[in-house]
Short mmCIF file of C-alpha atoms and ligand atoms in Angstrom, two decimals:
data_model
loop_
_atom_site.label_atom_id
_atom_site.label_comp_id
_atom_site.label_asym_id
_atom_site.label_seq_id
_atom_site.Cartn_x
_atom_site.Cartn_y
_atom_site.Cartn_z
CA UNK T 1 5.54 -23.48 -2.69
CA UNK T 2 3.97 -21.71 0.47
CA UNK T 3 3.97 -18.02 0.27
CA UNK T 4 6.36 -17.47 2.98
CA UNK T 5 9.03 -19.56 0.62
CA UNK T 6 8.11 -17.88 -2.09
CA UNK T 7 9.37 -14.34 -0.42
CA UNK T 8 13.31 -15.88 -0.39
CA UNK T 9 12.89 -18.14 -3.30
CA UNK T 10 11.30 -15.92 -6.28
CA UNK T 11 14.08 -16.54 -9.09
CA UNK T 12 15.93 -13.53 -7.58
CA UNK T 13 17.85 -15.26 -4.55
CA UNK T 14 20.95 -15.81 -6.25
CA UNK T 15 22.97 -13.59 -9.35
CA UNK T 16 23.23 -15.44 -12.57
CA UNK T 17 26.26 -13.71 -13.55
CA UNK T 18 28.23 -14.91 -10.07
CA UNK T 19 26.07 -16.87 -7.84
CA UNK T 20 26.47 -14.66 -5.30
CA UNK T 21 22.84 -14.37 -2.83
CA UNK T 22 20.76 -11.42 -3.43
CA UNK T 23 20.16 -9.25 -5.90
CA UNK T 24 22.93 -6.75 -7.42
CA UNK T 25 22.80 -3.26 -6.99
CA UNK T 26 23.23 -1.61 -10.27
CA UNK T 27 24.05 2.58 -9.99
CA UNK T 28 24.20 3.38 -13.82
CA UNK T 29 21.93 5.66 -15.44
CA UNK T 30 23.02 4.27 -18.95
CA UNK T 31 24.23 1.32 -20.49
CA UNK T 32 26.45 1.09 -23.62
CA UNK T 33 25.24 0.13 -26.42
CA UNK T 34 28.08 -0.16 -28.69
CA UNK T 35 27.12 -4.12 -29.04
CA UNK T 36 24.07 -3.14 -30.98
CA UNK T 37 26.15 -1.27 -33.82
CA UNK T 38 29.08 -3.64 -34.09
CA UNK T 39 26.43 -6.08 -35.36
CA UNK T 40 27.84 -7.94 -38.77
CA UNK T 41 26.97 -6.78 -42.36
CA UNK T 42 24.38 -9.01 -42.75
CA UNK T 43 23.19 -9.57 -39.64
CA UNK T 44 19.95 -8.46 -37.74
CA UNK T 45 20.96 -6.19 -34.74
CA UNK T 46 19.56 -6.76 -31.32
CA UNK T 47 18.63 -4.22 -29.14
CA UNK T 48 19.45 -4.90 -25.74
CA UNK T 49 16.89 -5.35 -22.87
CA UNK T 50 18.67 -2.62 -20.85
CA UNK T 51 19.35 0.97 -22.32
CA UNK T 52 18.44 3.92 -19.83
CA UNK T 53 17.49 3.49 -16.17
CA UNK T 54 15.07 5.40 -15.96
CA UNK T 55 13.05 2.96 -18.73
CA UNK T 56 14.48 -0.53 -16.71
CA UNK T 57 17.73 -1.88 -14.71
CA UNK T 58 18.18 -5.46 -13.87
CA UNK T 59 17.85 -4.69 -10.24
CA UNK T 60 14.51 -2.95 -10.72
CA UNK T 61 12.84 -5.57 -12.62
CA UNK T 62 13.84 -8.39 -10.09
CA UNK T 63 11.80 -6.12 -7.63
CA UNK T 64 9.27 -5.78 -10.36
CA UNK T 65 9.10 -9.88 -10.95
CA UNK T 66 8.92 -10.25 -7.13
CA UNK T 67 5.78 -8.59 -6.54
CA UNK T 68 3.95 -9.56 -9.55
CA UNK T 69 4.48 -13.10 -8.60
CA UNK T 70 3.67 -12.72 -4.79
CA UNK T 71 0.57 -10.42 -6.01
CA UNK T 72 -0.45 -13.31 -8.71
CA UNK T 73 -0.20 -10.60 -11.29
CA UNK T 74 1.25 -10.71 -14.72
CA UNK T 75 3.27 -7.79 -14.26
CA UNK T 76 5.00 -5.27 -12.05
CA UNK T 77 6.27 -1.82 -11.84
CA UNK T 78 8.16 0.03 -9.17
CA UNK T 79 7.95 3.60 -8.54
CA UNK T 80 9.44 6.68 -6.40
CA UNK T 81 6.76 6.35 -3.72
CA UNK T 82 3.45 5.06 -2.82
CA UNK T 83 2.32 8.09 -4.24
CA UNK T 84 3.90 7.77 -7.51
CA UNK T 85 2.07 4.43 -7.77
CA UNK T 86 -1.35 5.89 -7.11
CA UNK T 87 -0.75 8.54 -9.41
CA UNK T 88 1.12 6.82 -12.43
CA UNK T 89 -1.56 3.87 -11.99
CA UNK T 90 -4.33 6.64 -12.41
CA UNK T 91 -2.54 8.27 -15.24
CA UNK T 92 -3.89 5.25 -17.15
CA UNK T 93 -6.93 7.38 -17.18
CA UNK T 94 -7.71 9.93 -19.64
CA UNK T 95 -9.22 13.66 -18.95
CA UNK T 96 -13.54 13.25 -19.42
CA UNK T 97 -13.24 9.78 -17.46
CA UNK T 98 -14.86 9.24 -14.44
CA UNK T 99 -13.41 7.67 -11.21
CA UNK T 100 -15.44 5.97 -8.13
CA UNK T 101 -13.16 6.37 -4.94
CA UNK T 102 -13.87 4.96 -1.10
CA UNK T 103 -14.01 7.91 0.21
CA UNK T 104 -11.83 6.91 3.30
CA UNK T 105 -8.64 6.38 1.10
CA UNK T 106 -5.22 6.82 2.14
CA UNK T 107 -5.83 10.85 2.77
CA UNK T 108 -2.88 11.76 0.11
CA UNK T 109 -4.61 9.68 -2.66
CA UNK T 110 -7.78 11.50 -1.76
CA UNK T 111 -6.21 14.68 -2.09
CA UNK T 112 -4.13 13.58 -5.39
CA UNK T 113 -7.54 12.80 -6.68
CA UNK T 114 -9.60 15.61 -5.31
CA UNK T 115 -7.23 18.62 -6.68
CA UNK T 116 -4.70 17.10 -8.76
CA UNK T 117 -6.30 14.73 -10.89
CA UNK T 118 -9.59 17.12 -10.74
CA UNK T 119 -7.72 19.93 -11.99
CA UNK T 120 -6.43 17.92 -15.28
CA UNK T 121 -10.55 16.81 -15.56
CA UNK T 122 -11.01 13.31 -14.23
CA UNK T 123 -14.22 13.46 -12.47
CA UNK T 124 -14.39 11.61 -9.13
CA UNK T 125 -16.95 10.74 -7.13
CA UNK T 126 -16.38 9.43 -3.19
CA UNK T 127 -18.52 6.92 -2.06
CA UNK T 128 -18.98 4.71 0.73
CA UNK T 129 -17.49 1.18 -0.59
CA UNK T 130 -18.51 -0.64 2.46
CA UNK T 131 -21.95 -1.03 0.48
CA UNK T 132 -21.24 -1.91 -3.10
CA UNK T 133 -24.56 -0.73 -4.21
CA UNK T 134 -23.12 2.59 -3.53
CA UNK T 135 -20.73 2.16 -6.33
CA UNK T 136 -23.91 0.92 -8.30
CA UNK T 137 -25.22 3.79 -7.91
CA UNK T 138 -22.65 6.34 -8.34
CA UNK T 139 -21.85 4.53 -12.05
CA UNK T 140 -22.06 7.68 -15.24
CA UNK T 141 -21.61 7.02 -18.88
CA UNK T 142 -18.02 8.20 -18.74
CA UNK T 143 -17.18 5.86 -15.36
CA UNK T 144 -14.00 3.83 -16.41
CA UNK T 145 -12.83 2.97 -12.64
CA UNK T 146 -13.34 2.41 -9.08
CA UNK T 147 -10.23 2.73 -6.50
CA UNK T 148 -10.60 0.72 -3.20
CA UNK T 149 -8.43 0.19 -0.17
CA UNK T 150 -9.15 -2.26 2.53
CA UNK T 151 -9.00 -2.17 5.34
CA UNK T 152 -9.49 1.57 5.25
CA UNK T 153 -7.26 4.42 6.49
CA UNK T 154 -7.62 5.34 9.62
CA UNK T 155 -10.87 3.47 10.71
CA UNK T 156 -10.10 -0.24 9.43
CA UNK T 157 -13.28 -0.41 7.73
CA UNK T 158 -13.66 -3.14 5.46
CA UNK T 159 -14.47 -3.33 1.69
CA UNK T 160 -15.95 -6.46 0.48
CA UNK T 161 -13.75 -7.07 -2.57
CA UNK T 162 -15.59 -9.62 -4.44
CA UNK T 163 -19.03 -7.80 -4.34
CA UNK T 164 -17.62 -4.27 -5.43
CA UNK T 165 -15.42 -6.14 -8.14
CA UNK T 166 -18.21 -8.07 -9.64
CA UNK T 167 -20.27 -4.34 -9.83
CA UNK T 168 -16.95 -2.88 -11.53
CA UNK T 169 -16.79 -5.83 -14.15
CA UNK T 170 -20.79 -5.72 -15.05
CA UNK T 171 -20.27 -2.07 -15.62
CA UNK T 172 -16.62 -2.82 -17.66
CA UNK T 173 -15.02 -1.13 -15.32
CA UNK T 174 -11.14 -1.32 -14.27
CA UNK T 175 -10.79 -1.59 -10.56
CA UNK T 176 -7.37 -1.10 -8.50
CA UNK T 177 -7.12 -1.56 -5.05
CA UNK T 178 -4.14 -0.36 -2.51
CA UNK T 179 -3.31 -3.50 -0.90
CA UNK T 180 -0.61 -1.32 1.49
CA UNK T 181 -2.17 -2.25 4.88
CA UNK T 182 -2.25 -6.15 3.99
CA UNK T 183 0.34 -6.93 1.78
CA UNK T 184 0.30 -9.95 -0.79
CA UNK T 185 1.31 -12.29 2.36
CA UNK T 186 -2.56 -11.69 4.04
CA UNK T 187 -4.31 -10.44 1.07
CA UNK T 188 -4.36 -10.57 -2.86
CA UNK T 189 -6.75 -8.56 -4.85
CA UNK T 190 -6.04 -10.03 -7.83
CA UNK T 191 -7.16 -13.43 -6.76
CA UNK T 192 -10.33 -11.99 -6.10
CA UNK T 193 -11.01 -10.13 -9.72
CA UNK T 194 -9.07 -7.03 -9.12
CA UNK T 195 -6.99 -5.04 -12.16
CA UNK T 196 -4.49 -2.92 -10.47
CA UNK T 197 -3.07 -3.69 -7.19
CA UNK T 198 -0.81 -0.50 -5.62
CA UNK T 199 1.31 -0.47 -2.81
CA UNK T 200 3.25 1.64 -0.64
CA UNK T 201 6.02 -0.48 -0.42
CA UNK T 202 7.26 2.21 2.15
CA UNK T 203 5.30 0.19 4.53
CA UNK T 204 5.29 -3.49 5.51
CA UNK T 205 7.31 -4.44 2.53
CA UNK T 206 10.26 -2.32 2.75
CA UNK T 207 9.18 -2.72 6.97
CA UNK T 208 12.24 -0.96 8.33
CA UNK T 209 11.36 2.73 8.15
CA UNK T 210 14.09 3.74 5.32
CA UNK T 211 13.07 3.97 2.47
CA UNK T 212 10.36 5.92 0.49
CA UNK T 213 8.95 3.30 -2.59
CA UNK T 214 5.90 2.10 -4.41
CA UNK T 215 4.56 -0.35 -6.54
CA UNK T 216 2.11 -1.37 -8.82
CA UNK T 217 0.88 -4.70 -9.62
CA UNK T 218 -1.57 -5.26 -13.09
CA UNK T 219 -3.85 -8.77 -13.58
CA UNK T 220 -3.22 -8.69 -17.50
CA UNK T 221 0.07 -7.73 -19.86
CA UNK T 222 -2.21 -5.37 -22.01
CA UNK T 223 -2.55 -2.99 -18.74
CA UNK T 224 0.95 -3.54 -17.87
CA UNK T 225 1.88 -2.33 -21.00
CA UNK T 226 -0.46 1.02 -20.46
CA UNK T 227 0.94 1.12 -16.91
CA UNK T 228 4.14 0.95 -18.38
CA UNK T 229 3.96 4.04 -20.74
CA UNK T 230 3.40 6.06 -17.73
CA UNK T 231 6.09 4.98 -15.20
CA UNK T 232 8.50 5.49 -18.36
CA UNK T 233 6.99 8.54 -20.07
CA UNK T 234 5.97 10.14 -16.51
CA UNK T 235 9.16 8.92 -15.05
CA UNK T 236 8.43 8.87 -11.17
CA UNK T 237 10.87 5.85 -10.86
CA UNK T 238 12.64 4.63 -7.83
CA UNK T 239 16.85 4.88 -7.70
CA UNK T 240 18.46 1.64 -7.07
CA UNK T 241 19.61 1.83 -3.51
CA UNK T 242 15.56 1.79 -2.63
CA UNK T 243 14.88 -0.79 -4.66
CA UNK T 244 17.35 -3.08 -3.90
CA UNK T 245 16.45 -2.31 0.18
CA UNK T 246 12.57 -3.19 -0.74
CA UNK T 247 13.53 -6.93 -2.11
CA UNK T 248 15.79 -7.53 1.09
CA UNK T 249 12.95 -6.21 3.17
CA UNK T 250 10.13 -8.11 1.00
CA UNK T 251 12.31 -11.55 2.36
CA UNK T 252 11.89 -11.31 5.80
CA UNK T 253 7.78 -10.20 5.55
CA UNK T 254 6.53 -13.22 6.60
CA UNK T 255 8.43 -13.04 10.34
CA UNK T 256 8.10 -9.34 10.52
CA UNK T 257 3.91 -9.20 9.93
CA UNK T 258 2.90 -12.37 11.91
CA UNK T 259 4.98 -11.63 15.14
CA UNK T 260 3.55 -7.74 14.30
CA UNK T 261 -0.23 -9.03 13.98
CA UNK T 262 -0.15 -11.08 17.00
CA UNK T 263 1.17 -8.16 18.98
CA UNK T 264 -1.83 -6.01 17.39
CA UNK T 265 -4.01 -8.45 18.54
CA UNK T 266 -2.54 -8.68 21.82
CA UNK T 267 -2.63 -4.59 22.69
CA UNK T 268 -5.85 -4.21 20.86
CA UNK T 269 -7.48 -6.62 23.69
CA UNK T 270 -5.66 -4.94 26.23
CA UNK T 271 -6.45 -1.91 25.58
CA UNK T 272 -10.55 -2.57 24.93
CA UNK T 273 -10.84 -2.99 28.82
CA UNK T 274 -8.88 0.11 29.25
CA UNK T 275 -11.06 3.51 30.92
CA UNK T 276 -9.60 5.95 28.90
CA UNK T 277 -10.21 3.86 25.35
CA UNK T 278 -13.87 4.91 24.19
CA UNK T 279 -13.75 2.94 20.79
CA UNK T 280 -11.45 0.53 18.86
CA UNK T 281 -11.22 0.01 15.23
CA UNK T 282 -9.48 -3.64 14.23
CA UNK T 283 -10.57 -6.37 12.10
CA UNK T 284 -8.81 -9.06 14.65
CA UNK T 285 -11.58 -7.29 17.37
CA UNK T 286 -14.55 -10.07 17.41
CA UNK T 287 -16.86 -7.47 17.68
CA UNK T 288 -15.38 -5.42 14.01
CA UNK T 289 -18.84 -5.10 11.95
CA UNK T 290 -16.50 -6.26 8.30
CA UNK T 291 -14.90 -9.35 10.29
CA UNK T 292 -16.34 -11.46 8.63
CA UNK T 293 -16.15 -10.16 5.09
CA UNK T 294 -12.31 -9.54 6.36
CA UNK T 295 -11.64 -13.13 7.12
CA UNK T 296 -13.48 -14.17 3.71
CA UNK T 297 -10.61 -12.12 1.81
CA UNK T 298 -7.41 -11.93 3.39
CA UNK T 299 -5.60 -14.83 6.11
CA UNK T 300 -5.28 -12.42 8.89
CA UNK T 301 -5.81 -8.90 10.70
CA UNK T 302 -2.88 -7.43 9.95
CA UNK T 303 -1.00 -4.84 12.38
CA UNK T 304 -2.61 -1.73 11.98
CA UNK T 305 -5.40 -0.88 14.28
CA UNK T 306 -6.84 2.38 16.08
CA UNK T 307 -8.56 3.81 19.54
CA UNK T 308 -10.15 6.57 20.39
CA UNK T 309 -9.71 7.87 23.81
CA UNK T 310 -12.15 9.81 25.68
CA UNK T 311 -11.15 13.85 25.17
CA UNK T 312 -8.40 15.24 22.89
CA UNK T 313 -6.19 15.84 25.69
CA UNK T 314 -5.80 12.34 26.64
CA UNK T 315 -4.96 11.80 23.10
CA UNK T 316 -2.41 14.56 23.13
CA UNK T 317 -0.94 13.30 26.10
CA UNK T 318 -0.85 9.71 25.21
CA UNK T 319 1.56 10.79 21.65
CA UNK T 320 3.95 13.19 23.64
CA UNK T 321 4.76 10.65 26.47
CA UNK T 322 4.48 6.79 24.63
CA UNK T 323 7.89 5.81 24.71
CA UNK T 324 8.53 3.01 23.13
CA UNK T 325 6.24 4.31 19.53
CA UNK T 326 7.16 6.80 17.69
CA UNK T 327 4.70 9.70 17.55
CA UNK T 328 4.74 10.07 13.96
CA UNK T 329 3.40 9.57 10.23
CA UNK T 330 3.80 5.98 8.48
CA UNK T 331 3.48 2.51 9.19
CA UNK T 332 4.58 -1.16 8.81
CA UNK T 333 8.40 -0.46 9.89
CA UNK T 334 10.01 -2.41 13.25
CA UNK T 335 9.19 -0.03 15.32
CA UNK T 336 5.92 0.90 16.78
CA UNK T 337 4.28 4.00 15.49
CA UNK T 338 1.64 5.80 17.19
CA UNK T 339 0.03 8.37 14.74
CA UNK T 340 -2.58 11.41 14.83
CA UNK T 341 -4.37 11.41 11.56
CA UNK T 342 -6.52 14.66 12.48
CA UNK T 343 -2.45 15.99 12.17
CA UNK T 344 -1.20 13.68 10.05
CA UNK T 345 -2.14 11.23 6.87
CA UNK T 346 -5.64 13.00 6.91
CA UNK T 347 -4.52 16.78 7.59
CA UNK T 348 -5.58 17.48 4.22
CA UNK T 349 -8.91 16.57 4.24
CA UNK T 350 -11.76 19.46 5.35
CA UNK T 351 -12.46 19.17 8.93
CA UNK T 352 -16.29 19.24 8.43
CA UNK T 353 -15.80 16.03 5.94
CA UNK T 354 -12.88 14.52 8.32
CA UNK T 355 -15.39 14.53 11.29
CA UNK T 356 -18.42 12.79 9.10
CA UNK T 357 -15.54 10.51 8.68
CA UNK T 358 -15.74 9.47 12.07
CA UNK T 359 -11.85 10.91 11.51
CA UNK T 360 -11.87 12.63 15.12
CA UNK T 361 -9.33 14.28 17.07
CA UNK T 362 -9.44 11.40 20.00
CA UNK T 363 -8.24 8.84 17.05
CA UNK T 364 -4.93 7.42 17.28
CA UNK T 365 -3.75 4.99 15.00
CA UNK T 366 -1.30 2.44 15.93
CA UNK T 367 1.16 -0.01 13.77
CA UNK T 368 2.75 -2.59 16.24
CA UNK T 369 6.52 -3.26 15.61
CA UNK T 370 8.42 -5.95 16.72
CA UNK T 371 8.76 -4.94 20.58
CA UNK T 372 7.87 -7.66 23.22
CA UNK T 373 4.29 -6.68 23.42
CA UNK T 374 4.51 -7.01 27.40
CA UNK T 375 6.59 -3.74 26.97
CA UNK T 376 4.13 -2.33 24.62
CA UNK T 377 1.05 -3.11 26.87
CA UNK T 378 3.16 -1.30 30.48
CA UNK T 379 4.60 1.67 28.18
CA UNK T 380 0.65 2.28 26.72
CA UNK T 381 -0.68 1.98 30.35
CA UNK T 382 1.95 4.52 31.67
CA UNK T 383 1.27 6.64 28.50
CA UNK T 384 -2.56 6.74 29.24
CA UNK T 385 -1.97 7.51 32.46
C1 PLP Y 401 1.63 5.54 2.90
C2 PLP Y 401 0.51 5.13 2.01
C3 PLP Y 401 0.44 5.57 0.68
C4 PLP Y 401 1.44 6.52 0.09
O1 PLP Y 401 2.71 5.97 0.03
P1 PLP Y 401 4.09 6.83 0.13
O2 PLP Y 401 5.11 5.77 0.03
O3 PLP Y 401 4.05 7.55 1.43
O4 PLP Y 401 4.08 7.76 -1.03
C5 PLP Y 401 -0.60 5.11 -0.09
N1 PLP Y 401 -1.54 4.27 0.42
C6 PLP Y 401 -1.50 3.85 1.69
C7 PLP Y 401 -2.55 2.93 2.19
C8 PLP Y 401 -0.48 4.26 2.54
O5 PLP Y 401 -0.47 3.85 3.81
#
C-alpha cells in the first residue's frame, strides 16, 4: 500500500468487537481480572494482555501499532508529551554515559539535557551535526548515543542522516532522531539506520492544535522492551481522550501536510523578494545549503520555514498585527502560527549561545496551516507593512 493508505488502513480502522470505524475510547484505569482466578483446578491461568492503564489500554496500543508501522519500526510507545518522549527515550541511558546532541535541538530537549539529565550525570556534549565528523570527533569511551533532529529548530538546517548514522554504528552507538518537523509521511529515520525515532505528536500528527502527546518509535523489540520499562516504570503516559484524538488526526496527515507544504513553499517565495525579509531558512528554498542532502532523505520540504526581517521592531510588529497566524508557541496544527523563538521554544537557551546560533531576535518562524495561501501572502504583506 502507499503511505497515504496506510494512515486510514493500519489494522485499526474498524473495532473487532462491533465493527464500528475508528478506534474505541477506553476511560478505565483498571481492568478486572477476576477471569484469571476463576481458572479450573487443573488448568494453567492466563494473564490477560490488559491489567492497569497506566502499563497498556487497547486504545493506546492501536496508537502505538500505528506509528510503528508508518515509522517502519518494530515497536511503539505513546507518551504525555513530546517531552515525555525525549525524556523517557533518554532514560534508556544510564548515569556515567555519554550523549552527542545537535546542538540546535528542539530548545526544551536541549534544556532537558543540559540541566536535567546533567544533574542525574549523563554527560552531553553539543555539536554541530551538519558535519558528521563533528560527532567523530566528539566520540569518549563512555559515548553510548547521539540525538539528532532534522531539519533543525528554528533555522531548518539539515542533518545528513545516513553519514552521522553510519559514524554512530562504527562507534556502537544508539542513535534517535526527533522526526517532529517531518513526520513518517516525508521522512523515516529508521529506513535510513536510525534506533529511536521521537515525536511530538502535538504537532503535524495530532495537526489540530488540541492536544499535548508524544511518541516514540524503536528499530528492534530488544530496545522496545528497554523503552518500555521506562514509559511503565517512569509512567509519563498519555490519558485516552489524547490518544484516541492523535489516531483520528494521524488519518487525515497526508491532506493536511501536502496542501500545508505547498503553501510553505508558496509564502516562502513570496516573501524572498520582500524588502523587509533579510534572510530565509527552508529546505523547499533552491538556494538552502542541506537541499540536497534534504531531498536525498525525506519526499518533501515540509511546512515549517523561517525569515529574518531587517531590525527587531519589524519583527515585533509583524507578530502583534499578522492576522490570520497566531503569534504563538507550537506548530503543525490548521492554523498558521507565526512564532518568536528568541521568546519562545528557545527562551531557555543563554543569549550569548542563542546568538552564535544564528537564533536572533529578527527570526520568526512560521508553520503554514491550511488558509488559502493568497490570504496568507496579503495578510503577511499588510503585517510587514
Ligand atoms: C514541540 C516539540 C517537542 C516537544 O513536544 P511537546 O509535545 O511540546 O512536549 C520536541 N521536539 C520538537 C521538534 C518539537 O517541535
Amino acid at each position: 500500500m502507499k503511505r497515504g493508505t496506510l494512515l486510514i488502513h493500519n489494522g485499526h480502522e474498524t473495532d473487532p468487537a462491533t465493527g464500528a470505524l475508528g478506534v474505541t475510547l477506553y476511560q478505565t484505569s483498571t481492568f478486572d481480572q477476576k477471569a484469571y482466578f476463576q481458572t479450573p483446578a487443573g488448568e494453567h491461568p492466563q494473564p490477560q494482555e490488559f491489567d492497569y492503564a497506566r502499563s497498556g489500554t487497547p486504545t493506546r496500543k492501536a496508537l502505538e501499532e500505528i506509528i510503528a508501522e508508518l515509522e517502519g519500526g518494530e515497536a511503539g510507545y505513546a507518551f504525555s508529551s513530546g517531552i515525555a518522549a525525549v525524556s523517557s527515550a533518554l532514560g534508556i541511558l544510564s548515569t556515567r554515559d555519554h550523549i552527542i546532541a545537535a546542538e540546535d535541538i528542539y530548545g526544551g530537549s536541549y534544556r532537558m539535557l543540559n540541566t536535567f539529565y546533567k544533574r542525574w550525570g549523563l554527560e552531553v556534549t553539543a555539536v554541530d551535526a551538519s558535519d558528521a565528523e563533528n560527532i567523530k570527533k566528539a566520540i569518549k569511551p563512555n559515548t553510548k548515543a547521539v540525538f539528532l533532529e532534522t531539519p533543525s529548530n528554528p533555522l531548518l538546517k539539515i542533518t545528513d542522516l545516513k553519514a552521522c548514522i553510519a559514524v554512530a554504528k562504527n562507534a556502537g552507538l544508539l542513535t534517535f532522531v526527533d522526526n517532529t518537523f517531518m513526520t513518517p509521511h516525508l521522512q523515516r529515520p529508521i529506513e535510513l539506520g536510525a534506533d529511536i525515532v521521537i515525536h511530538s505528536a502535538t504537532k503535524f500528527l495530532g495537526g489540530h492544535s488540541d492536544v499535548i502527546s508524544g511518541l516514540a518509535v524503536t528499530a528492534t523489540r530488544e530496545l522496545g522492551k528497554r523503552l518500555y520499562a521506562v514509559q511503565n516504570g517512569f509512567g509519563a503516559v498519555p490519558g485516552p481522550w489524547d490518544v484516541w484524538l492523535v489516531i483520528r488526526g494521524i488519518k487525515t496527515l497526508k491532506v493536511r501536510l501536502e496542501t500545508q507544504q505547498a503553501s510553505a513553499q508558496i509564502l516562502s517565495r513570496h516573501l524572498l523578494k520582500h524588502p523587509k525579509v533579510a534572510a530565509e531558512y527552508y529546505p523547499g528554498l533552491e538556494d538552502h545549503p542541506g537541499k540536497k542532502i534534504h531531498d536525498g532523505q525525506s519526499s518533501g520540504p515540509g511546512a515549517v520555514f523561517s525569515f529574518k526581517t531587517k531590525t527587531t521592531e519589524q519583527a515585533v510588529r509583524f507578530l502583534g498585527s499578522v492576522k490570520l497566524a497566531a503569534a504563538a508557541v507550537s506548530l503543525g496544527g490548521v492554523e498558521t502560527i507565526a512564532s518568536y523563538p528568541v521568546r519562545m521554544s528557545h527562551a531557555s537557551i543563554p543569549p550569548a549561545e542563542r546568538e552564535r546560533l544564528g537564533i536572533t531576535d529578527t527570526l520568526i518562524r512560521i508553520s503554514t496551516g491550511l488558509e488559502d495561501p493568497e490570504d496568507l501572502i496579503a495578510d503577511f504583506e499588510e503585517a510587514l507593512k
